[in-house]
Amino acid sequence: MSCPPGSPSTPGHAVTGPPAGGPDGDRGDAGGRTPSRYRLTLATPGARRFLPAAFIGRLPLAMHTMGTVLFVQNRTGSYAVGGGVAACGAIAEAMCAPVIGRALDRYGQARILVLGVCGHLLGVVALLTAVWSDAPRPTWFAAAVLAGACLPPVGSCARARWSRLLAGSTLLPTAFALEAALDELVFILGPTLATALVVMVAPASALVVSASLLVVGALSLAVQRGTDPGPHGADTARQRRIVRLPAVRALMAIMFAIGVGFGGFDVSIVAFAREQDLAAFGGLLLGLFAAGSAVSGLVSGARSQARPPRDRLLRAVRLLAVGFTLPLAGVTVAAMVPLAILAGATAAPTLISANAFMERLVEARSRTEGFAWLVMALAGGVAVGSPVAGQLIDSGGARLGFVVPAAAGLLAGLATLLGRRSLPTVQAAAASS
């Protein structure tokens, strides 16, 4: 589905793209060499400006939860209380992401990003004040809910901009691959930075720095009106919510299953390393899982994609179903190293394919909301997978916890099998619109 052309002077409606030449704007350089797909993607007008802003604005997604846990734990001595407060914020964030995504589509990113930043700052200040002053515990949870609910889905905003700039181009999957790699980098750097700030600076420093990065990144993104895909205004003719589309629900089920796998793997790998008396290697193994995902995503994005999004999605889910069972074979930390990398390598292609299919599935005026639904499903899966794996680990050890990502892979395959009938029809309609 391509965005309708508009006036280049109208923010949010000009259609720009990679340089003209070949099908992807590939004209080669003076020496006859062909530029890489990433080079062509980054040459898209406006991309090199909004990409750094979106990366900085995404770091709080990974820092805020960890900062909340550590700050509350420092004040109360309880990880359970810290985890509970952080979980309320994360649930609020996941539940509100589609609502914020809908508002971003309707009113444009600039206005909603500013409002989201203001609401998040208010929630963070309220949380810091409530915990420092030892206010009644319900106020802690209320403040966490406000901070989480107002946290804008910056990653969805970036994908919506790519979708507008590269509509109809075969470079769009490459852009989504780049976004997937940046997501992995964020979730490697975010918790590490938050932990270092709490240990080396002050218990509240992670929350303060996280909020500051959101201000810098989100507001820098907001002022870049030229690549903003909105506003689209109210759509009274279109009564059906996109979440009612069977194909959207199938994509959400797949993303939910992946989230369950992520949550289960994170808890299980840390417990596994501790059982091996090598607790420090837990973080390394998590980093290797993320690195495997990032590298496979980048490799996937560097290749020209001749297959339609549906076929790529089905193939990626089949590989993921196999990859998420691999950690069950890890009996030592040394054996787990390649298994973690291979398991991670099956994740990014599935995420990229799901986002690419969503871009084809919904019309331009609803794409930020569509991406936000996927974010919500993924976050909801993580919220389920982590405690389920924890219960299994408590009852039978870390190896039993790896049953969760294995089952999640099978769940993703089942969701694809049950939902595949809805995918071809919707895809064909989207492609022809």
XYZ file of C-alpha atoms in Angstrom:
433
model
C 0.000 0.000 0.000
C 1.469 3.326 -1.019
C 0.831 6.685 0.563
C -0.930 9.139 -1.752
C 1.363 11.803 -3.113
C 1.073 15.208 -1.588
C 2.605 18.606 -1.660
C 6.289 18.653 -0.655
C 5.667 21.826 1.261
C 3.046 20.257 3.499
C 4.544 18.609 6.603
C 3.550 14.992 6.961
C 2.250 14.618 3.398
C 5.274 14.904 1.130
C 6.340 11.577 -0.297
C 10.063 11.256 -0.567
C 12.227 8.215 -1.054
C 15.619 6.936 -1.945
C 17.437 8.354 -4.940
C 15.982 7.439 -8.292
C 17.725 4.975 -10.545
C 16.983 1.277 -10.186
C 14.085 -0.288 -8.394
C 15.539 0.852 -5.129
C 17.179 3.953 -6.388
C 20.421 2.037 -6.949
C 22.493 3.857 -9.560
C 25.924 2.767 -8.370
C 28.796 5.113 -7.744
C 31.326 6.598 -10.129
C 33.380 3.424 -10.042
C 30.459 1.236 -11.009
C 30.104 -0.290 -7.555
C 26.626 -0.867 -6.166
C 25.926 0.831 -2.838
C 24.748 -1.460 -0.058
C 21.063 -1.575 0.780
C 21.783 0.062 4.127
C 23.646 2.879 2.450
C 20.717 3.418 0.091
C 18.257 3.268 2.982
C 20.177 5.813 5.017
C 20.340 8.056 1.934
C 16.553 8.479 2.177
C 15.900 12.205 2.734
C 15.436 12.906 6.438
C 16.510 9.443 7.634
C 19.905 10.457 9.024
C 18.169 13.136 11.116
C 15.321 11.198 12.694
C 17.226 7.933 13.225
C 19.571 9.224 16.002
C 16.665 11.023 17.695
C 14.572 7.858 17.646
C 17.452 5.809 19.042
C 18.008 8.185 21.959
C 14.266 8.402 22.596
C 14.028 4.601 22.714
C 16.657 4.083 25.404
C 14.165 4.946 28.201
C 12.033 1.973 27.131
C 14.809 -0.283 28.423
C 16.122 1.967 31.202
C 12.945 3.066 32.952
C 11.801 -0.363 34.156
C 15.224 -1.366 35.449
C 15.702 2.060 37.044
C 12.345 1.738 38.817
C 13.172 -1.720 40.196
C 16.570 -0.651 41.520
C 15.391 2.678 42.933
C 12.471 1.166 44.854
C 14.592 -1.771 46.007
C 17.218 0.613 47.361
C 14.598 2.417 49.426
C 12.705 -0.665 50.638
C 15.244 -3.496 50.492
C 12.716 -5.566 48.526
C 13.069 -6.656 44.930
C 9.472 -7.886 45.084
C 8.150 -4.378 45.784
C 10.442 -2.868 43.158
C 9.380 -5.463 40.609
C 5.712 -4.928 41.434
C 5.928 -1.157 40.972
C 7.861 -1.570 37.719
C 5.424 -4.219 36.464
C 2.466 -1.861 36.944
C 4.248 0.756 34.855
C 5.131 -1.781 32.147
C 1.551 -3.059 31.956
C 0.240 0.499 31.690
C 2.764 1.200 28.928
C 1.681 -1.877 26.962
C -2.030 -1.189 27.403
C -1.766 2.461 26.344
C 0.613 1.975 23.399
C -2.173 1.352 20.819
C -4.199 4.301 22.135
C -1.176 6.575 21.843
C -0.428 5.089 18.423
C -3.943 5.958 17.267
C -3.491 9.505 18.538
C -0.120 9.771 16.781
C -1.772 8.824 13.490
C -4.694 11.177 13.966
C -2.982 14.289 15.341
C 0.587 13.836 14.113
C 3.662 12.855 16.070
C 4.756 16.344 17.136
C 1.815 17.142 19.396
C 1.456 13.680 20.941
C 5.185 13.244 21.574
C 5.278 16.530 23.496
C 2.231 15.551 25.553
C 3.682 12.098 26.204
C 6.990 13.514 27.390
C 5.216 15.919 29.758
C 3.042 13.150 31.197
C 5.997 10.810 31.640
C 8.059 13.484 33.393
C 5.154 14.171 35.733
C 4.918 10.461 36.549
C 8.662 10.121 37.169
C 8.719 13.169 39.453
C 5.692 11.809 41.321
C 7.344 8.405 41.716
C 10.617 9.867 42.991
C 8.764 12.138 45.408
C 6.427 9.416 46.688
C 9.214 6.914 47.332
C 11.604 9.458 48.851
C 8.913 10.809 51.182
C 7.714 7.309 52.092
C 4.197 8.156 50.949
C 1.529 5.417 51.086
C 2.433 2.553 48.782
C -0.587 2.943 46.467
C 0.782 6.334 45.385
C 3.965 4.606 44.231
C 1.994 2.321 41.957
C -0.200 5.176 40.718
C 2.870 7.241 39.810
C 4.430 4.254 38.024
C 1.225 3.749 36.034
C 1.224 7.417 34.961
C 4.882 7.290 33.914
C 4.405 4.056 31.973
C 1.111 5.023 30.356
C 2.562 8.261 28.957
C 5.816 6.750 27.655
C 5.495 7.303 23.884
C 6.207 4.371 21.516
C 9.181 6.023 19.840
C 10.080 2.868 17.932
C 6.617 2.777 16.354
C 7.028 6.443 15.412
C 10.300 5.657 13.627
C 8.793 2.704 11.753
C 5.846 4.837 10.676
C 8.274 7.411 9.252
C 10.172 4.736 7.353
C 6.866 3.360 6.076
C 5.905 6.768 4.711
C 9.285 7.557 3.168
C 9.829 4.133 1.572
C 6.239 3.185 0.695
C 6.340 0.768 -2.228
C 10.141 0.390 -2.091
C 11.936 -2.904 -1.575
C 14.219 -1.009 0.808
C 11.487 -0.919 3.458
C 12.376 -4.369 4.908
C 15.970 -3.133 5.151
C 14.777 -0.152 7.175
C 12.803 -2.470 9.450
C 15.903 -4.666 9.840
C 17.868 -1.604 10.903
C 15.131 -0.771 13.428
C 15.225 -4.333 14.805
C 19.003 -4.105 15.268
C 18.628 -0.775 17.064
C 15.968 -2.318 19.322
C 18.392 -5.068 20.290
C 21.127 -2.505 20.954
C 18.734 -0.493 23.119
C 17.848 -3.500 25.237
C 21.521 -4.358 25.672
C 22.662 -0.840 26.567
C 19.588 0.309 28.517
C 19.652 -2.065 31.507
C 23.452 -1.950 31.616
C 23.484 1.846 31.721
C 20.706 1.945 34.319
C 22.527 -0.503 36.586
C 25.832 1.358 36.255
C 24.206 4.691 37.115
C 22.526 3.270 40.219
C 25.743 1.648 41.447
C 28.180 4.440 40.566
C 26.090 7.630 40.917
C 22.883 7.467 42.947
C 19.799 5.211 43.258
C 17.576 7.739 41.481
C 20.053 8.601 38.734
C 18.847 5.936 36.301
C 15.303 7.337 36.338
C 16.571 10.911 35.995
C 18.880 10.089 33.076
C 16.192 7.970 31.409
C 13.705 10.839 31.565
C 16.332 13.264 30.267
C 17.096 11.022 27.282
C 13.388 10.844 26.486
C 13.187 14.628 26.490
C 16.152 14.911 24.115
C 15.166 12.084 21.774
C 11.387 12.482 21.618
C 11.436 16.263 21.326
C 14.156 16.104 18.657
C 11.889 13.718 16.765
C 8.858 15.940 17.299
C 10.434 19.009 15.679
C 11.245 17.063 12.496
C 7.925 17.707 10.781
C 9.115 16.834 7.260
C 9.139 13.080 7.903
C 6.102 13.019 10.204
C 3.473 10.787 8.503
C 0.542 12.565 10.201
C -1.758 14.128 11.025
C -4.455 12.233 9.198
C -7.489 13.524 11.084
C -10.558 11.569 12.122
C -11.750 8.792 9.824
C -15.504 8.613 10.259
C -15.963 6.421 7.192
C -13.801 3.665 8.589
C -15.668 2.206 11.530
C -13.758 -1.024 12.024
C -10.784 -0.980 14.354
C -7.689 -2.528 12.826
C -7.400 -4.932 15.761
C -10.590 -6.586 14.488
C -8.838 -7.687 11.306
C -8.098 -11.439 11.562
C -4.626 -10.958 10.105
C -3.777 -8.304 12.719
C -4.875 -10.657 15.472
C -2.698 -13.393 13.949
C 0.313 -11.062 13.934
C -0.398 -10.072 17.534
C -0.567 -13.732 18.559
C 2.806 -14.352 16.935
C 4.344 -11.317 18.651
C 2.804 -12.350 21.982
C 4.404 -15.782 21.635
C 7.788 -14.219 20.863
C 7.426 -12.014 23.954
C 6.694 -15.088 26.084
C 9.882 -16.624 24.725
C 11.910 -13.493 25.450
C 10.617 -13.272 29.019
C 11.211 -16.956 29.681
C 14.698 -16.930 28.187
C 15.819 -13.851 30.140
C 14.847 -15.321 33.514
C 16.013 -18.837 32.719
C 19.435 -17.885 31.389
C 20.255 -15.819 34.476
C 19.129 -18.663 36.753
C 21.082 -21.162 34.629
C 24.318 -19.188 34.987
C 23.839 -18.938 38.738
C 23.282 -22.687 39.022
C 26.583 -23.156 37.227
C 28.263 -20.844 39.792
C 28.984 -18.392 36.972
C 26.423 -15.687 37.705
C 28.425 -13.035 35.849
C 27.972 -14.986 32.614
C 24.213 -14.536 32.733
C 24.489 -11.026 31.343
C 26.968 -12.193 28.719
C 24.629 -14.932 27.524
C 21.758 -12.448 27.304
C 24.017 -10.156 25.297
C 24.911 -13.013 22.948
C 21.233 -13.797 22.409
C 20.573 -10.148 21.549
C 23.699 -9.963 19.394
C 22.627 -13.044 17.434
C 19.262 -11.432 16.819
C 20.790 -8.114 15.768
C 23.300 -9.663 13.370
C 20.731 -11.941 11.740
C 18.411 -8.961 11.335
C 21.099 -6.893 9.676
C 22.051 -9.746 7.356
C 18.411 -10.270 6.449
C 17.953 -6.574 5.732
C 21.035 -6.433 3.541
C 19.542 -8.927 1.106
C 17.068 -8.118 -1.614
C 13.714 -9.608 -0.611
C 12.015 -11.178 -3.606
C 9.477 -13.114 -1.542
C 6.238 -11.430 -0.469
C 5.895 -10.529 3.237
C 3.561 -13.445 3.926
C 6.048 -16.035 2.683
C 8.894 -14.410 4.599
C 6.801 -14.418 7.761
C 5.852 -18.089 7.467
C 9.456 -19.105 6.855
C 10.757 -16.971 9.733
C 8.235 -18.417 12.200
C 9.200 -21.966 11.242
C 12.841 -21.178 11.980
C 11.903 -19.477 15.243
C 9.920 -22.518 16.381
C 13.094 -24.572 16.013
C 15.490 -21.935 17.355
C 13.607 -21.332 20.594
C 13.957 -25.019 21.512
C 17.760 -24.966 21.262
C 18.485 -23.721 24.839
C 16.966 -26.975 26.137
C 20.117 -28.702 24.868
C 22.482 -26.482 26.872
C 23.991 -28.483 29.726
C 26.956 -26.196 30.423
C 27.646 -22.493 30.031
C 30.107 -23.260 27.224
C 27.461 -25.277 25.376
C 24.887 -22.541 25.922
C 26.991 -19.885 24.151
C 26.371 -21.048 20.554
C 22.821 -22.107 21.396
C 21.970 -18.640 22.733
C 23.394 -17.023 19.585
C 21.477 -19.367 17.282
C 18.245 -18.956 19.242
C 18.580 -15.176 19.060
C 19.309 -15.358 15.339
C 15.799 -16.676 14.679
C 14.078 -13.791 16.484
C 14.899 -10.678 14.429
C 13.798 -12.037 11.015
C 10.397 -12.861 12.505
C 10.046 -9.402 14.054
C 11.091 -7.748 10.787
C 8.641 -9.845 8.776
C 5.788 -9.128 11.192
C 6.356 -5.369 10.975
C 6.703 -5.527 7.175
C 3.430 -7.436 6.950
C 1.697 -4.944 9.244
C 2.886 -2.138 6.949
C 1.163 -3.880 4.027
C -1.880 -4.776 6.093
C -3.120 -1.387 7.276
C -3.607 1.875 5.459
C -1.206 4.765 5.906
C -3.410 6.640 8.364
C -3.266 3.737 10.863
C 0.279 2.438 10.612
C 1.635 3.899 13.859
C -1.292 2.324 15.689
C -0.643 -0.961 13.885
C 2.995 -1.039 14.936
C 1.950 -0.086 18.476
C -0.389 -3.097 18.668
C 2.584 -5.316 17.895
C 4.600 -3.599 20.624
C 1.774 -4.194 23.082
C 1.540 -7.877 22.159
C 5.294 -8.336 22.529
C 5.381 -6.571 25.912
C 2.377 -8.575 27.100
C 4.154 -11.782 26.195
C 7.240 -10.772 28.162
C 5.028 -10.004 31.177
C 3.604 -13.539 30.985
C 6.774 -15.436 30.121
C 8.925 -14.095 32.945
C 6.759 -15.176 35.915
C 5.850 -18.521 34.317
C 9.522 -19.319 33.824
C 10.220 -18.179 37.387
C 7.644 -20.615 38.753
C 9.110 -23.493 36.742
C 12.643 -22.623 37.855
C 11.597 -22.549 41.501
C 10.003 -25.975 41.182
C 12.482 -27.775 38.947
C 15.586 -25.704 38.242
C 16.761 -23.464 35.434
C 16.669 -26.167 32.773
C 12.918 -26.472 33.296
C 12.589 -22.733 32.687
C 13.776 -23.192 29.107
C 10.547 -25.060 28.441
C 8.895 -21.605 28.272
C 10.760 -20.309 25.170
C 10.439 -23.752 23.575
C 6.680 -23.722 24.126
C 6.562 -20.099 22.925
C 8.150 -21.101 19.621
C 5.533 -23.792 19.156
C 2.828 -21.280 20.108
C 4.094 -18.882 17.425
C 3.966 -21.696 14.885
C 0.437 -22.631 15.949
C -0.710 -19.002 15.714
C 0.718 -18.810 12.201
C -0.938 -22.070 11.191
C -4.337 -20.985 12.495
C -4.076 -17.475 11.074
C -2.485 -18.154 7.706
C -5.827 -18.294 5.882
C -6.470 -14.658 6.759
C -3.088 -13.450 5.533
C -3.199 -13.929 1.731
C -6.538 -12.165 1.160
C -5.671 -9.142 3.279
C -2.201 -8.937 1.778
C -3.531 -8.947 -1.762
C -6.028 -6.239 -0.940
C -3.382 -4.135 0.716
C -0.962 -4.549 -2.115
C -3.467 -3.479 -4.675
C -4.755 -0.461 -2.792
